[in-house]
XYZ file of C-alpha atoms in Angstrom:
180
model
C 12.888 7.959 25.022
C 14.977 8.581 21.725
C 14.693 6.126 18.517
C 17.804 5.010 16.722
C 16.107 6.691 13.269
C 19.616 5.562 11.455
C 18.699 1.850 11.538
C 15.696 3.175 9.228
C 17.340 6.045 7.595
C 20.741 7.709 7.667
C 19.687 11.111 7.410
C 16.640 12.914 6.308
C 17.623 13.019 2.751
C 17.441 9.102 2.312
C 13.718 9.688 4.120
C 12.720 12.653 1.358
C 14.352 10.315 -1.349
C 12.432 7.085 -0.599
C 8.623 9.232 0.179
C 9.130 11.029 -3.290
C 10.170 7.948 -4.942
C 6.747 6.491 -3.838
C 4.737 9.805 -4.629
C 6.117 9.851 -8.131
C 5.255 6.417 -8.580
C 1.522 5.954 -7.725
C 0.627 7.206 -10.395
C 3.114 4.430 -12.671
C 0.679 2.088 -10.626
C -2.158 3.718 -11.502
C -1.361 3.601 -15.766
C -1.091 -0.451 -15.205
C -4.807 -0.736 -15.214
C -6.374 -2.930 -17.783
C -2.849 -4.204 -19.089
C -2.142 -7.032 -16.364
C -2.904 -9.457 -18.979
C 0.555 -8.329 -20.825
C 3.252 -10.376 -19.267
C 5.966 -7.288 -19.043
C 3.396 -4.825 -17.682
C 2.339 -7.764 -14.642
C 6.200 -8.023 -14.237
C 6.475 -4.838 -13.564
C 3.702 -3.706 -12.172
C 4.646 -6.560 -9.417
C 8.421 -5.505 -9.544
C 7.412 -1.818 -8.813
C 4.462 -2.749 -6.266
C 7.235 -4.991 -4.018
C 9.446 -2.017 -4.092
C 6.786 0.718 -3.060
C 6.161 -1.875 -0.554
C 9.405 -1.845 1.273
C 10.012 2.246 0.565
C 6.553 2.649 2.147
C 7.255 0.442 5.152
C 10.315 2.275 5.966
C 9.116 5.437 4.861
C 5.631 4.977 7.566
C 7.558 3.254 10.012
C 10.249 6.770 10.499
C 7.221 9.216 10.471
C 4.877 7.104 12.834
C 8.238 6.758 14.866
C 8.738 10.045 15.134
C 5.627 11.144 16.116
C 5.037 9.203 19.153
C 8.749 10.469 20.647
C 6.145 13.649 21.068
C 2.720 13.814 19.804
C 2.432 17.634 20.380
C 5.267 18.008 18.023
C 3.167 19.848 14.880
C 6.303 18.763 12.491
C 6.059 15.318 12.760
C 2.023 15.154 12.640
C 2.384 16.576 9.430
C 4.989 14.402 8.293
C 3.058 11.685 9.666
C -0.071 12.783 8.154
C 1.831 13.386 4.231
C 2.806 9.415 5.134
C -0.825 8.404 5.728
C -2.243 10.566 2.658
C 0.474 8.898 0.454
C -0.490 5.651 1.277
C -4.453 6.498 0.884
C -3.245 7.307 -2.599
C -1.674 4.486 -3.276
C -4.521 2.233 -2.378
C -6.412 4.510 -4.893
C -4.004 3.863 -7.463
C -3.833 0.016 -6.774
C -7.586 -0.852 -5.827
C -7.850 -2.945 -9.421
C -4.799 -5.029 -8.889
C -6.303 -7.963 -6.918
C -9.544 -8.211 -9.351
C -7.592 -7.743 -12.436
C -5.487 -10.353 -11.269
C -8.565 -12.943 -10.526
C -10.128 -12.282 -13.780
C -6.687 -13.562 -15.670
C -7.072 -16.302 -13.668
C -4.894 -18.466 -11.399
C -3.610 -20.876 -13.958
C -2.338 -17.995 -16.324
C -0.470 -16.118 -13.636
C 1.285 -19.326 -12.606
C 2.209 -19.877 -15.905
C 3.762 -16.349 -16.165
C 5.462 -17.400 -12.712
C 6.832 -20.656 -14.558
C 8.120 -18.859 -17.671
C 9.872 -16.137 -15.743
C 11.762 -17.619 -12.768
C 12.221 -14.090 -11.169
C 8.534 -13.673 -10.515
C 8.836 -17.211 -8.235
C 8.621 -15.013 -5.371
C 5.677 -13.878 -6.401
C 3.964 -17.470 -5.844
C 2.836 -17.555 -2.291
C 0.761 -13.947 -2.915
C -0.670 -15.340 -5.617
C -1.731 -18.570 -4.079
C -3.328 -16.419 -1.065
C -4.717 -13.849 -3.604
C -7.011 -16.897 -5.010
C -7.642 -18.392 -1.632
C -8.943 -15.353 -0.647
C -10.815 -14.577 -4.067
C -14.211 -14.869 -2.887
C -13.702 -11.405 -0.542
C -11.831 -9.473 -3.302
C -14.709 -7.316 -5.120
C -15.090 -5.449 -9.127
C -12.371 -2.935 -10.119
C -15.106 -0.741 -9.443
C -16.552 -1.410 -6.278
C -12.222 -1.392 -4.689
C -12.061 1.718 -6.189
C -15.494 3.477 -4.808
C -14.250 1.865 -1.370
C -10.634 3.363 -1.406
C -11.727 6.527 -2.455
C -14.478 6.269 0.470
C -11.250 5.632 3.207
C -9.303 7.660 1.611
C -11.413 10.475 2.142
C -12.172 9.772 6.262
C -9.076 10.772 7.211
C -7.848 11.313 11.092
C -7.651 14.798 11.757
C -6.644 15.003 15.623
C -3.200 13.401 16.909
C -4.825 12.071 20.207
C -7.679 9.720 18.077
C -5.115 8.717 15.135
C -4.432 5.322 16.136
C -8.197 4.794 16.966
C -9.592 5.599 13.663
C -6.831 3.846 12.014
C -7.939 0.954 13.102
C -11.822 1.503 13.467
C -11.427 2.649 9.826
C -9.733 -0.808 8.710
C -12.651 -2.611 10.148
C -15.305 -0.412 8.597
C -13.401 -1.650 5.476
C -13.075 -4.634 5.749
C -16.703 -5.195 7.091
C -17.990 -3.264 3.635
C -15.666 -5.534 1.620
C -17.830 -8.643 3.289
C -21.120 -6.778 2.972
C -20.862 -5.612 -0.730
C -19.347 -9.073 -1.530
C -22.700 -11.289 -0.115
């Protein structure tokens, strides 16, 4: 079985453009902390996050791709594996975002929505982000978690997918635990 990589990426190069792209940028994320309530730095922290978004989606989706045409192909783990790191980081880099969001509150991020018609698209996350407020924890309790996860990482090819997704739980059940 082959994959049609050029529906993701026409050649390598557009693949090494869009990971470094994201690796030079986590740390842009990163230098956002503590300046959310600024309306320019929450535009573009949100402008830049959307865009890592879609890079990293493509960028995850050609490496994980490419290493189930042959998980014994060494190449590609790694490849996959940089992917995986690079997202680790970025949670890292991005842990604050939800709870620095909260604590401007939902009435003052909708305004910045209204006054900026751009950042519309940007409704429906915020809307879920305060439905959901009640699981998002401190700045400093995100953090201590990504750095936990980011740390655990998958070291075999044949248990990736496993620990993946046990690890996601184990997250998600210490976000619920930490917040009670």
């Amino acid at each position: 079985m082959n994959w049609n990589f050029e529906l993701i990426y026409k050649n390598k190069n557009e693949y090494q453009n869009d990971f470094n792209f994201i690796k030079t940028n986590i740390e842009k994320i990163a230098s956002f902390q503590g300046k959310l309530n600024d309306f320019k730095c929450l535009k573009s922290l949100l402008e830049l996050n959307e865009e890592i978004d879609i890079k990293l989606s493509k960028v995850f989706t050609y490496a994980n791709m490419n290493f189930d045409l042959n998980q014994k192909n060494i190449e590609a783990l790694n490849e996959y594996q940089l992917v995986y790191s690079l997202y680790m980081q970025l949670i890292s880099a991005s842990s604050y975002i939800d709870s620095e969001l909260i604590s401007l509150g939902k009435d003052t991020l909708l305004t910045f929505i209204d006054e900026d018609k751009s950042l519309t698209k940007y409704r429906y996350m915020i809307e879920k982000l305060f439905a959901n407020e009640k699981h998002v924890l401190s700045s400093d309790k995100e953090l201590l978690l990504s750095k936990i996860f980011t740390n655990i990482y998958p070291q075999t090819s044949s248990l990736l997918i496993l620990r993946q997704i046990y690890l996601y739980i184990c997250y998600i059940k210490c976000k619920i635990i930490i917040n009670s």
